[in-house]
Coordinates of C-alpha atoms and ligand atoms in Angstrom, one line a residue:
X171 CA 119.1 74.4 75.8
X172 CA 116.5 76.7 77.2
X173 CA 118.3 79.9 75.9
X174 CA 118.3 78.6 72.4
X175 CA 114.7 77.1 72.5
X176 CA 113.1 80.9 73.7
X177 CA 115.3 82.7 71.1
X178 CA 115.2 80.2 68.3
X179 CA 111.0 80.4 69.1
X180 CA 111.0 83.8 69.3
X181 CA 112.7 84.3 65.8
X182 CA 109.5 82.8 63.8
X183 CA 106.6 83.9 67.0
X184 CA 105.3 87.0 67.8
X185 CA 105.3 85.6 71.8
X186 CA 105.8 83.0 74.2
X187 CA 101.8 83.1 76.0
X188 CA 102.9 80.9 79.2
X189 CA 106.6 80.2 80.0
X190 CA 104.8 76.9 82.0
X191 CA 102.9 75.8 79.2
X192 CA 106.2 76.2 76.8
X193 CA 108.5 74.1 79.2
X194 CA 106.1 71.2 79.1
X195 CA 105.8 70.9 75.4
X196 CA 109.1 71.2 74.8
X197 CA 110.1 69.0 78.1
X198 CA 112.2 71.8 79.5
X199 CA 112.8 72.4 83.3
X200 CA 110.2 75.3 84.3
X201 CA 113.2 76.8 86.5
X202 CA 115.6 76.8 83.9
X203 CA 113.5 78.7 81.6
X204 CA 112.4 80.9 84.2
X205 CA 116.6 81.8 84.9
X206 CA 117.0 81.9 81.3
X207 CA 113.4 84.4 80.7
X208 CA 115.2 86.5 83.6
X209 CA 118.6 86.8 82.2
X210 CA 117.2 87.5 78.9
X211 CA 115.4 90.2 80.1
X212 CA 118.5 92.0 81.6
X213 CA 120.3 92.2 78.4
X214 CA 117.2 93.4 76.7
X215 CA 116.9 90.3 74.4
X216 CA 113.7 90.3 75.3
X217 CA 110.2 91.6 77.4
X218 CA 108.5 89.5 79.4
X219 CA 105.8 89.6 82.0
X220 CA 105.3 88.0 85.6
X221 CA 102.9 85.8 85.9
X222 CA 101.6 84.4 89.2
X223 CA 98.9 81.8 89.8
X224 CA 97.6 79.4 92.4
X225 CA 98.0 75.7 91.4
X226 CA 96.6 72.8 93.2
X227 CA 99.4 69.2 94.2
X228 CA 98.9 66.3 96.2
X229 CA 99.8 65.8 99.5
X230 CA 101.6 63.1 100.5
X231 CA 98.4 61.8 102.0
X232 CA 96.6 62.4 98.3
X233 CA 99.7 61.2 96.5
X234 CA 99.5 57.7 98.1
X235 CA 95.4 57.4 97.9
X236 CA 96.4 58.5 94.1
X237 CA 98.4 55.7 93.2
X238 CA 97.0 53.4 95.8
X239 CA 93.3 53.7 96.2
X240 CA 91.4 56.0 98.8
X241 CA 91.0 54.3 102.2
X242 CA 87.2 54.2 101.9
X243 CA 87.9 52.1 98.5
X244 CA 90.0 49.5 100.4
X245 CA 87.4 49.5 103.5
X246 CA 84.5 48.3 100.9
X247 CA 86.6 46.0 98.9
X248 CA 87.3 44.2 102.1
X249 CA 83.1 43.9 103.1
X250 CA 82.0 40.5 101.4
X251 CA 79.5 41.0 98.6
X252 CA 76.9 39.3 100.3
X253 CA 76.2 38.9 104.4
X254 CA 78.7 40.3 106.9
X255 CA 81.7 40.8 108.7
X256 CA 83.1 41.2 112.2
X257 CA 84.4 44.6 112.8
X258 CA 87.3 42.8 115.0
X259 CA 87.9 40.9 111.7
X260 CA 87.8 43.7 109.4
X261 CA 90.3 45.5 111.9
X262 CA 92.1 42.7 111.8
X263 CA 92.5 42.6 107.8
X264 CA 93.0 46.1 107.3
X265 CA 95.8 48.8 107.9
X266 CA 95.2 50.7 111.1
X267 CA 95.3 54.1 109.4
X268 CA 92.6 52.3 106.3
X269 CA 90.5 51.1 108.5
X270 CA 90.2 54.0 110.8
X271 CA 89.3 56.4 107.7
X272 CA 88.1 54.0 105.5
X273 CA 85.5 53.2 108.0
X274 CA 84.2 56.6 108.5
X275 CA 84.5 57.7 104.9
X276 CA 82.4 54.3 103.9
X277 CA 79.7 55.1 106.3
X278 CA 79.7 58.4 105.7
X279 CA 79.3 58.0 101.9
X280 CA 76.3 55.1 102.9
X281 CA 78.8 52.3 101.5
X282 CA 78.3 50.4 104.3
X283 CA 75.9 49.6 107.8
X284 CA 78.3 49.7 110.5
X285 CA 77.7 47.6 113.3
X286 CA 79.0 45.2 115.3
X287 CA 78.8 43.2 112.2
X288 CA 79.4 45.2 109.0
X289 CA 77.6 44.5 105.6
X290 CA 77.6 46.4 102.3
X291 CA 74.6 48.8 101.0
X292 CA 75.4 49.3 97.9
X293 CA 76.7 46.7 95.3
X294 CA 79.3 48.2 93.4
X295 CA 81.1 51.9 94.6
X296 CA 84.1 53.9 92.3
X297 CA 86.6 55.6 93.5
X298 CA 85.9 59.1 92.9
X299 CA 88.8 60.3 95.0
X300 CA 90.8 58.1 93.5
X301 CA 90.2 59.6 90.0
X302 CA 89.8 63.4 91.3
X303 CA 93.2 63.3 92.0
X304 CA 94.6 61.9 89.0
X305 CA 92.9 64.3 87.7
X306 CA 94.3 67.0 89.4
X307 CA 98.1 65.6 89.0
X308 CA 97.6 66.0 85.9
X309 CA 96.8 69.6 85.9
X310 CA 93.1 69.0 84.9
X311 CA 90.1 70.6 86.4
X312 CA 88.1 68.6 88.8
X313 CA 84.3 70.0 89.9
X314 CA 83.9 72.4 93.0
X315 CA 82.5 70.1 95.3
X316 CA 85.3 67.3 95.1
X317 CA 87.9 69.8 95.2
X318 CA 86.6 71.2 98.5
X319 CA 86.3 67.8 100.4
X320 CA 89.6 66.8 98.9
X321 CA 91.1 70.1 100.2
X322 CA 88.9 69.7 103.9
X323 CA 90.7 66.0 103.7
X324 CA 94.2 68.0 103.5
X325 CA 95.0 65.6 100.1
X326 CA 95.6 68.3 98.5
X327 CA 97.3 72.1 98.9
X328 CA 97.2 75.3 96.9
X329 CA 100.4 76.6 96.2
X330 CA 102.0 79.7 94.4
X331 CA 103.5 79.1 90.8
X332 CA 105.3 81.6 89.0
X333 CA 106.4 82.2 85.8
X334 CA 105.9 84.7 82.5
X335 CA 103.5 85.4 79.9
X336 CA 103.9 87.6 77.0
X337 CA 107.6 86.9 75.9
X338 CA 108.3 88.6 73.0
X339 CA 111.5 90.3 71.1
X340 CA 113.5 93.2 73.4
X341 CA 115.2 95.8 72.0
X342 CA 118.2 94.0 71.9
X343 CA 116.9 90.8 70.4
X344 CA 119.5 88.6 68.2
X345 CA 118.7 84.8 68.0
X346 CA 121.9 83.8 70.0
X347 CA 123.5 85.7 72.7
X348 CA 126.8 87.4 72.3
X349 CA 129.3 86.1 74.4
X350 CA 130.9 89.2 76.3
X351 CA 134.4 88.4 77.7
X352 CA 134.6 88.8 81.5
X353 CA 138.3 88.2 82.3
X354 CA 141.2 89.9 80.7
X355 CA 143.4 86.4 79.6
X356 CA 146.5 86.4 77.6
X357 CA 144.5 85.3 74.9
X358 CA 141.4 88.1 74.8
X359 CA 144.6 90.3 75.0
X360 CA 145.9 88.9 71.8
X361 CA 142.4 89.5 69.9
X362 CA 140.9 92.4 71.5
X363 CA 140.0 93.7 68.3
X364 CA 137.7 90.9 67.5
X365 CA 136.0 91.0 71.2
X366 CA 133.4 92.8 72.9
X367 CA 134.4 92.7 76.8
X368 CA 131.8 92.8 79.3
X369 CA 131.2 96.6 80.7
X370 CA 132.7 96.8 84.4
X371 CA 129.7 97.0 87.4
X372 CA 131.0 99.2 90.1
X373 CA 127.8 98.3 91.7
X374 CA 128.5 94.7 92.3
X375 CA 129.2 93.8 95.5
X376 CA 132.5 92.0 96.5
X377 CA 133.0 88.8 97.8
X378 CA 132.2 88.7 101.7
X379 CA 135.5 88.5 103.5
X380 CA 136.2 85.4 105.4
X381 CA 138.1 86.6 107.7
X382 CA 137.7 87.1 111.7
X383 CA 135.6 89.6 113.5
X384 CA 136.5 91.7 116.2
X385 CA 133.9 91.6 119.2
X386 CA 131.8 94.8 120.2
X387 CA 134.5 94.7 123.4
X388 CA 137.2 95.1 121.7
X389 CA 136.0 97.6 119.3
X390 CA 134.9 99.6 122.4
X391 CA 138.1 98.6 124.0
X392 CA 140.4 100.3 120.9
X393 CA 138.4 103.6 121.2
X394 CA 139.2 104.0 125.3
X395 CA 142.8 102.8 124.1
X396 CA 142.9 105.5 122.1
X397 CA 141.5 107.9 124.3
X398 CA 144.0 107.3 127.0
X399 CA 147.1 106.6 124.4
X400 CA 145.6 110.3 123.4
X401 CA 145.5 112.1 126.9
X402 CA 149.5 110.8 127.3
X403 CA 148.9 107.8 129.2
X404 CA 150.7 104.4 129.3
X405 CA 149.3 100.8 129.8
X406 CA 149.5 98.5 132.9
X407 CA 150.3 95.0 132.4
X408 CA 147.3 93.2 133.4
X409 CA 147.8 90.1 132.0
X410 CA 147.3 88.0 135.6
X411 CA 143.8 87.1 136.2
X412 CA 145.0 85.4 139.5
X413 CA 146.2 87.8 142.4
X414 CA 146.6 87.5 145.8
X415 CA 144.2 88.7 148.5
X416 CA 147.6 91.2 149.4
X417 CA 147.7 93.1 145.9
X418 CA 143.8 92.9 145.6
X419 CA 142.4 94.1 148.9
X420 CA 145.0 94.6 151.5
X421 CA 147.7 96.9 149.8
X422 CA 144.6 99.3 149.0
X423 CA 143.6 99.5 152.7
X424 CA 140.4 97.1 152.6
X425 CA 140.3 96.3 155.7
X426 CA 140.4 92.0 156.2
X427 CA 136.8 91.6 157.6
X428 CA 135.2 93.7 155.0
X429 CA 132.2 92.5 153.3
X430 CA 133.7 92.7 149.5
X431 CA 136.4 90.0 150.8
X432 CA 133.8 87.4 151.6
X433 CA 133.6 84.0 149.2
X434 CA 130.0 85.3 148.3
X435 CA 131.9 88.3 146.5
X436 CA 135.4 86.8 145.2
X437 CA 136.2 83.7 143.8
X438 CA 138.8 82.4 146.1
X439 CA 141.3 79.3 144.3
X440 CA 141.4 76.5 145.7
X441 CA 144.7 75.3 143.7
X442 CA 146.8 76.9 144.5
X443 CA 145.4 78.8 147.2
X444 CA 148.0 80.6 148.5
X445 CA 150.2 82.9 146.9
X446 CA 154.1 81.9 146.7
X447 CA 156.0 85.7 147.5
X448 CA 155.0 88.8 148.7
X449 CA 157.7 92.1 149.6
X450 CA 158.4 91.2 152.8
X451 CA 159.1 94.7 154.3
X452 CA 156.5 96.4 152.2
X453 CA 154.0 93.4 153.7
X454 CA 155.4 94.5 157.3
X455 CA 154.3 97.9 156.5
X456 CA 151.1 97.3 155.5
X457 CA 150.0 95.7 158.3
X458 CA 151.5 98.5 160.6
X459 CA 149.1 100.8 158.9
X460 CA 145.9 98.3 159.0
X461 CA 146.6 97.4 163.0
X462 CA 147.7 100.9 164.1
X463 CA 148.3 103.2 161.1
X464 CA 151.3 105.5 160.6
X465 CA 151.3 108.9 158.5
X466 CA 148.4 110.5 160.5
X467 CA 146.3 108.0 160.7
X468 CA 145.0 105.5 163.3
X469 CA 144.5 102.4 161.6
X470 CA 142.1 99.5 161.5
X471 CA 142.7 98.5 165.1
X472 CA 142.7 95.0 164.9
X473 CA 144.8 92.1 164.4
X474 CA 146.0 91.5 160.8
X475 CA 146.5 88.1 159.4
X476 CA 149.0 87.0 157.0
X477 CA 147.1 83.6 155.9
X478 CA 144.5 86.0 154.9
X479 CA 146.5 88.3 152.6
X480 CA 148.0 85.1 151.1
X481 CA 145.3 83.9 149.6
X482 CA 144.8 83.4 145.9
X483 CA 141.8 84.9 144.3
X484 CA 140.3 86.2 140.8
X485 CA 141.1 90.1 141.2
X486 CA 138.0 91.7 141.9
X487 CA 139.2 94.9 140.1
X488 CA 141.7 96.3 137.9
X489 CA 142.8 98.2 141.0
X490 CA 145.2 95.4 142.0
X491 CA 147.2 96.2 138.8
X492 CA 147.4 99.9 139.9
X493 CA 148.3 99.2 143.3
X494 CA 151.2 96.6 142.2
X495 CA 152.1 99.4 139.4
X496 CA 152.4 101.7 142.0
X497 CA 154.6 99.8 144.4
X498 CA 156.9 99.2 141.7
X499 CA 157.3 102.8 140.5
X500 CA 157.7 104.0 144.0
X501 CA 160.6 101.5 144.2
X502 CA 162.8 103.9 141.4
X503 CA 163.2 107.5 141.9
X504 CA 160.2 109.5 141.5
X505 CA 158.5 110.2 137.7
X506 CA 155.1 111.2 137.8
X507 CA 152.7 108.8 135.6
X508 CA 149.4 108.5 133.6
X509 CA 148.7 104.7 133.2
X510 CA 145.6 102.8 131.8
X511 CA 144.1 99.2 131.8
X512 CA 141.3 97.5 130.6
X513 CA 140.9 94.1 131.1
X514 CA 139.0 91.5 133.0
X515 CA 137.8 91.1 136.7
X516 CA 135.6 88.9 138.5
X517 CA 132.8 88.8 141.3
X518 CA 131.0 86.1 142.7
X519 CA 127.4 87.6 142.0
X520 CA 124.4 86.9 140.6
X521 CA 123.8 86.5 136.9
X522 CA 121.2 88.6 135.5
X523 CA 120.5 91.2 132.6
X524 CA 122.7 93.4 133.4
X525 CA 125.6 91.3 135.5
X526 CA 127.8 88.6 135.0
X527 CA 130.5 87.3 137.1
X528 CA 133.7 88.4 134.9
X529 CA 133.4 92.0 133.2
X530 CA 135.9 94.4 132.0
X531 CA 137.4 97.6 134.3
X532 CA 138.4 100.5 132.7
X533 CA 141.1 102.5 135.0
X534 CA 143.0 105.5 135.1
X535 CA 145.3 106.9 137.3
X536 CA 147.8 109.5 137.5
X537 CA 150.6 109.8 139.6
X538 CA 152.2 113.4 140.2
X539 CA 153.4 115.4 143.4
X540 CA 150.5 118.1 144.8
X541 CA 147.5 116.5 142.5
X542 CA 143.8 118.0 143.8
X543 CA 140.4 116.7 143.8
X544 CA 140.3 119.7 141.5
X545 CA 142.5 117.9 139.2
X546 CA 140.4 114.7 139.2
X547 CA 137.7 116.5 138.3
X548 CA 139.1 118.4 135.5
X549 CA 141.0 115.2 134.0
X550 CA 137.4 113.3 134.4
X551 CA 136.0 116.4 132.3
X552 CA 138.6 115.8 129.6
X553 CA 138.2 112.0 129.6
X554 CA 134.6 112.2 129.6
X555 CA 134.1 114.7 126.8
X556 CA 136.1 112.5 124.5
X557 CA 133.9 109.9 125.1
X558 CA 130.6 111.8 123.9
X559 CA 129.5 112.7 127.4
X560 CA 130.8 116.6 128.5
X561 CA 127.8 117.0 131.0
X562 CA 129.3 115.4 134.5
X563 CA 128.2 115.6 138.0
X564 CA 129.8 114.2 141.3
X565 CA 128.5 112.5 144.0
X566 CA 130.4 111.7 147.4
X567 CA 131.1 107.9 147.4
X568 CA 133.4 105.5 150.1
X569 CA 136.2 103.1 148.6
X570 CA 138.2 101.8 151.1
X571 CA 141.4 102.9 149.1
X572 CA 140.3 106.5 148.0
X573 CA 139.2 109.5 149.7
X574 CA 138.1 111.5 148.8
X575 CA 135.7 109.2 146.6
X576 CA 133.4 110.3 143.9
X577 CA 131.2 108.7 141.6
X578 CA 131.1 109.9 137.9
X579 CA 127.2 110.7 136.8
X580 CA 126.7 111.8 133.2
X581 CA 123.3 113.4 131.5
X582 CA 122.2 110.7 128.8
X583 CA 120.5 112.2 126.7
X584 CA 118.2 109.9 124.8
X585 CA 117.3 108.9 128.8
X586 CA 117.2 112.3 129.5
X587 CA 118.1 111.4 133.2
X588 CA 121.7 111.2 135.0
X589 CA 123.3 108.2 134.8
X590 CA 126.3 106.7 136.8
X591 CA 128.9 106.1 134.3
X592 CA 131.8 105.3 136.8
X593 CA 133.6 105.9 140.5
X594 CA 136.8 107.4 141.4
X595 CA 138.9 108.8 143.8
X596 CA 142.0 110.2 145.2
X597 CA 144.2 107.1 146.9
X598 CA 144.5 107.0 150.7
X599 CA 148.0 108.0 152.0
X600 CA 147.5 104.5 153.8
X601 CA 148.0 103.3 150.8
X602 CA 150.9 105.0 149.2
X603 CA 152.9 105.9 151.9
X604 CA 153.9 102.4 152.7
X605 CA 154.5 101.8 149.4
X606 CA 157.2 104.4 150.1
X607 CA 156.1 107.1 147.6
X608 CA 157.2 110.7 148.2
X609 CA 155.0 112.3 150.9
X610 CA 153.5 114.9 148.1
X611 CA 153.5 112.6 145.8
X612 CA 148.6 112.0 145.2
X613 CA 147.6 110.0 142.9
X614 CA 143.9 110.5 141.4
X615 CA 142.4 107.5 139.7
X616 CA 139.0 106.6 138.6
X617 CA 137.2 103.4 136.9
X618 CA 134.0 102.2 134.7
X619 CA 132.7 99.1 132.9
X620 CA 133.7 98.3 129.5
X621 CA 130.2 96.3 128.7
X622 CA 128.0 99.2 129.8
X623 CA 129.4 101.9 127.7
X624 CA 129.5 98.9 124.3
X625 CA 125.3 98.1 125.5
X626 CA 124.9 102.0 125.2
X627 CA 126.6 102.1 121.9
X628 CA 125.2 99.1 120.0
X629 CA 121.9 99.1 121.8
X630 CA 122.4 95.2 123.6
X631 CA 120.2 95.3 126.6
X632 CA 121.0 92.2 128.1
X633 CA 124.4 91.3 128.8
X634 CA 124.6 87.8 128.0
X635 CA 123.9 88.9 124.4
X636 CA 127.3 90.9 124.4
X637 CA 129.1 88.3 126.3
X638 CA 129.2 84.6 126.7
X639 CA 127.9 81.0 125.5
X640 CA 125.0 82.4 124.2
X641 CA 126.1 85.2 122.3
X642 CA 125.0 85.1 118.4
X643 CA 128.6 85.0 116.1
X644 CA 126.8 86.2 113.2
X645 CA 125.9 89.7 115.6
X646 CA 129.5 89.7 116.1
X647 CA 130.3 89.3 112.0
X648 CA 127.6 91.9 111.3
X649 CA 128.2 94.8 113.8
X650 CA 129.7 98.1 112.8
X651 CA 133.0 99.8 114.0
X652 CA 132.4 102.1 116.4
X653 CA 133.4 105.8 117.5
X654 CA 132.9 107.5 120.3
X655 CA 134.3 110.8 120.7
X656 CA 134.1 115.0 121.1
X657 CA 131.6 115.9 118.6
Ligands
LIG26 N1 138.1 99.8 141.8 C1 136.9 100.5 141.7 C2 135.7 99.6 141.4 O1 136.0 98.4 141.3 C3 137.0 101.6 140.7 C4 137.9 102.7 141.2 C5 139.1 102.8 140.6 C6 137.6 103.6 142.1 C7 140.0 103.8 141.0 C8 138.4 104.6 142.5 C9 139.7 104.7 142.0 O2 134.6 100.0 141.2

């Protein structure tokens, strides 16, 4: 309709003036024509210009006094023509909202003496508001003065209009479009010779995907995967977020009174609460080496309690995967080993910006007779400098399980400061002795956050934007793949 009424006009007229103006004669939607003036103009049909103006509309408020009378109006009408009338009464016959303004505006415009007892001044009023905005709904000028009170009385609003002036022929122009075919049917096929096909756009965009997004974790997640899978290492099964106390704190040497094992740190369970099986004779063996020791050492010196290793809890850290890894490889004859797991712990702590109580460990150990804190070090050098950050130093650090214990600074650059980027050490022949690994056998090992590393990469500085209820799914359909790596 629109298309043919700007080109069929256009044939006989140098130009269209007003594309608002034209779609009232002719009773045609403004958008439409607009869509249509805009399409045209792609193809080169034809030129138009923008045109932007500011044009006045009612309010609701100014709608209703429109078609209704102003409140000021209804106030007078209700005074008697000669003597007076209660206020109480008038209140009584009037709207709340009339009465209210109509009162004020009557006075004010000398209508009325307001009293106790209210009478009118003047015999006969019109309703000039009224009329000023009939006026103005149908696009008519109105003087200055009414405009402003009507506009101080919020009854009516500017607002932006847009449209086009100065359509005329394009380069292009033909009174009716061609039709280009878009889609390559059996039938176009047939009578290609007779069509004109519509050009390809290699610019277009495709059609958004909707399909599921992988979380900044997991992308994070894939590129340590890959580093590891890289450096010859195999993954630990970690999918048990319950452990015992025995695989989480007591087969690495933590000693039963130590501060980590309290309820304000784990989350105990309270069903079940106790685990079901544990090696009997490697349990035997740990507690030899936590009352008394064994293999050159002297122990805790205390009594070790067996309710206390039963119980269930979420593992703390990805540690209790290594130490139950361990135990079972020791079990076979001797291989040495590079494992790897990421996955989720959990500590009873405090929530803030940068902590929540479930996170994910990153850990790495390897497993070969005569290792060195020299070859920590070196494998934390290699590991690191895949990972963008070459520049390490070490600081001396105390796990219960390792020792010698480091933790892993790095120089961040953009920080221009050292950061700690993880902790690791070299396990305590308490530990693997009585797990009855060969006596040479060291095992170096080291761990770090998942979410710190991802915060660094995709600039998140609160946690609870990366992880949890409040996390915004269209950040997680929006953010980029990732890749860390030697530059
Ligand atoms: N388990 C340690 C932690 O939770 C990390 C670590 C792993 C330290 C291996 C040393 C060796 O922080």
């Amino acid at each position: 309709m629109a298309e043919a009424a700007i080109l069929g006009f256009l044939q006989n007229n140098e130009s269209i003036p007003d594309s608002g103006n034209f779609a009232a004669e002719l009773n045609l939607d403004h958008e439409e024509v607009k869509n249509v003036i805009k399409s045209l103009q792609g193809f080169r049909y034809i030129e138009a210009k923008e045109l932007k103006r500011e044009t006045l509309v009612l309010t609701d408020e100014g709608k209703k006094y429109a078609a209704e009378g102003s409140p000021e109006f209804h106030f007078f009408s209700a005074v008697p023509e000669e003597g007076s009338i209660s206020k109480d009464d008038l209140e009584k016959k009037l709207d709340a909202s009339v009465f209210k303004i109509g009162s004020t505006q009557a006075a004010k415009k000398k209508w009325v003496a307001m009293g106790k007892q209210v009478s009118r001044k003047v015999q006969h009023v019109e309703d000039k508001v009224k009329e000023s905005l009939l006026l103005i709904q149908q696009g008519l000028e109105i003087d200055q003065e009414s405009l402003n009170s009507l506009k101080a009385r919020k009854l009516i609003a500017s607002q932006g209009w847009t449209g086009y002036s100065d359509v005329k022929k394009g380069p292009s122009y033909a009174p009716k479009r061609k039709i280009f075919a878009t889609d390559l049917t059996r039938e176009n096929l047939q009578n290609w010779k007779e069509m004109e096909f519509k050009e390809y756009n290699f610019n277009a965009k495709g059609q958004p995907l909707d399909a599921g997004h992988l979380h900044p974790l997991l992308k994070v997640r894939k590129q340590f995967k890959d580093i590891f899978c890289q450096m010859g290492f195999e993954e630990m099964p970690t999918n048990n977020f319950v452990e015992s106390s025995f695989w989480n704190f007591d087969a690495l040497f933590q000693p039963q009174q130590h501060p980590a094992r309290d309820s304000h740190d784990t989350f105990f369970l309270k069903a079940p609460s106790t685990t079901r099986e544990l090696p009997e004779d490697y349990v035997e063996r740990v507690k030899q080496v936590h009352e008394s020791g064994g293999y050159g050492s002297r122990g805790y010196n205390y009594d070790w309690k067996r309710e206390e290793a039963n119980k269930n809890l979420l593992r703390t850290h990805t540690t209790a995967v290594s130490s139950r890894m361990l135990y079972a490889l020791a079990k076979g004859p001797f291989t040495p080993k590079r494992y790897f797991s990421i996955d989720r712990v959990f500590r009873n702590e405090a929530v803030d910006r940068t902590h929540l109580a479930e996170f994910h460990q990153i850990e790495g150990l390897i497993c070969d007779r005569g290792l060195t804190l020299g070859d920590l070090i070196g494998v934390l050098q290699a590991f690191f400098s895949r990972l963008g950050m070459p520049k390490l130093r070490f600081k001396p650090a105390y796990n219960p399980y390792t020792e010698p214990s480091m933790e892993i600074f790095s120089y961040h650059e953009g920080l221009e400061k050292w950061v700690e980027i993880g902790n690791s050490g070299m396990f305590r022949p308490e530990m693997l002795q009585p797990m009855g690994l060969p006596e040479d056998v060291r095992v170096i090992a080291w761990g770090l956050s998942l979410e710190r590393p991802t915060m660094i990469l995709y600039g998140i500085d609160n946690i609870r934007d990366l992880f949890g209820h409040k996390v915004d799914l269209d950040l997680i359909k929006r953010n980029p793949i990732c890749r860390v790596g030697i530059e």
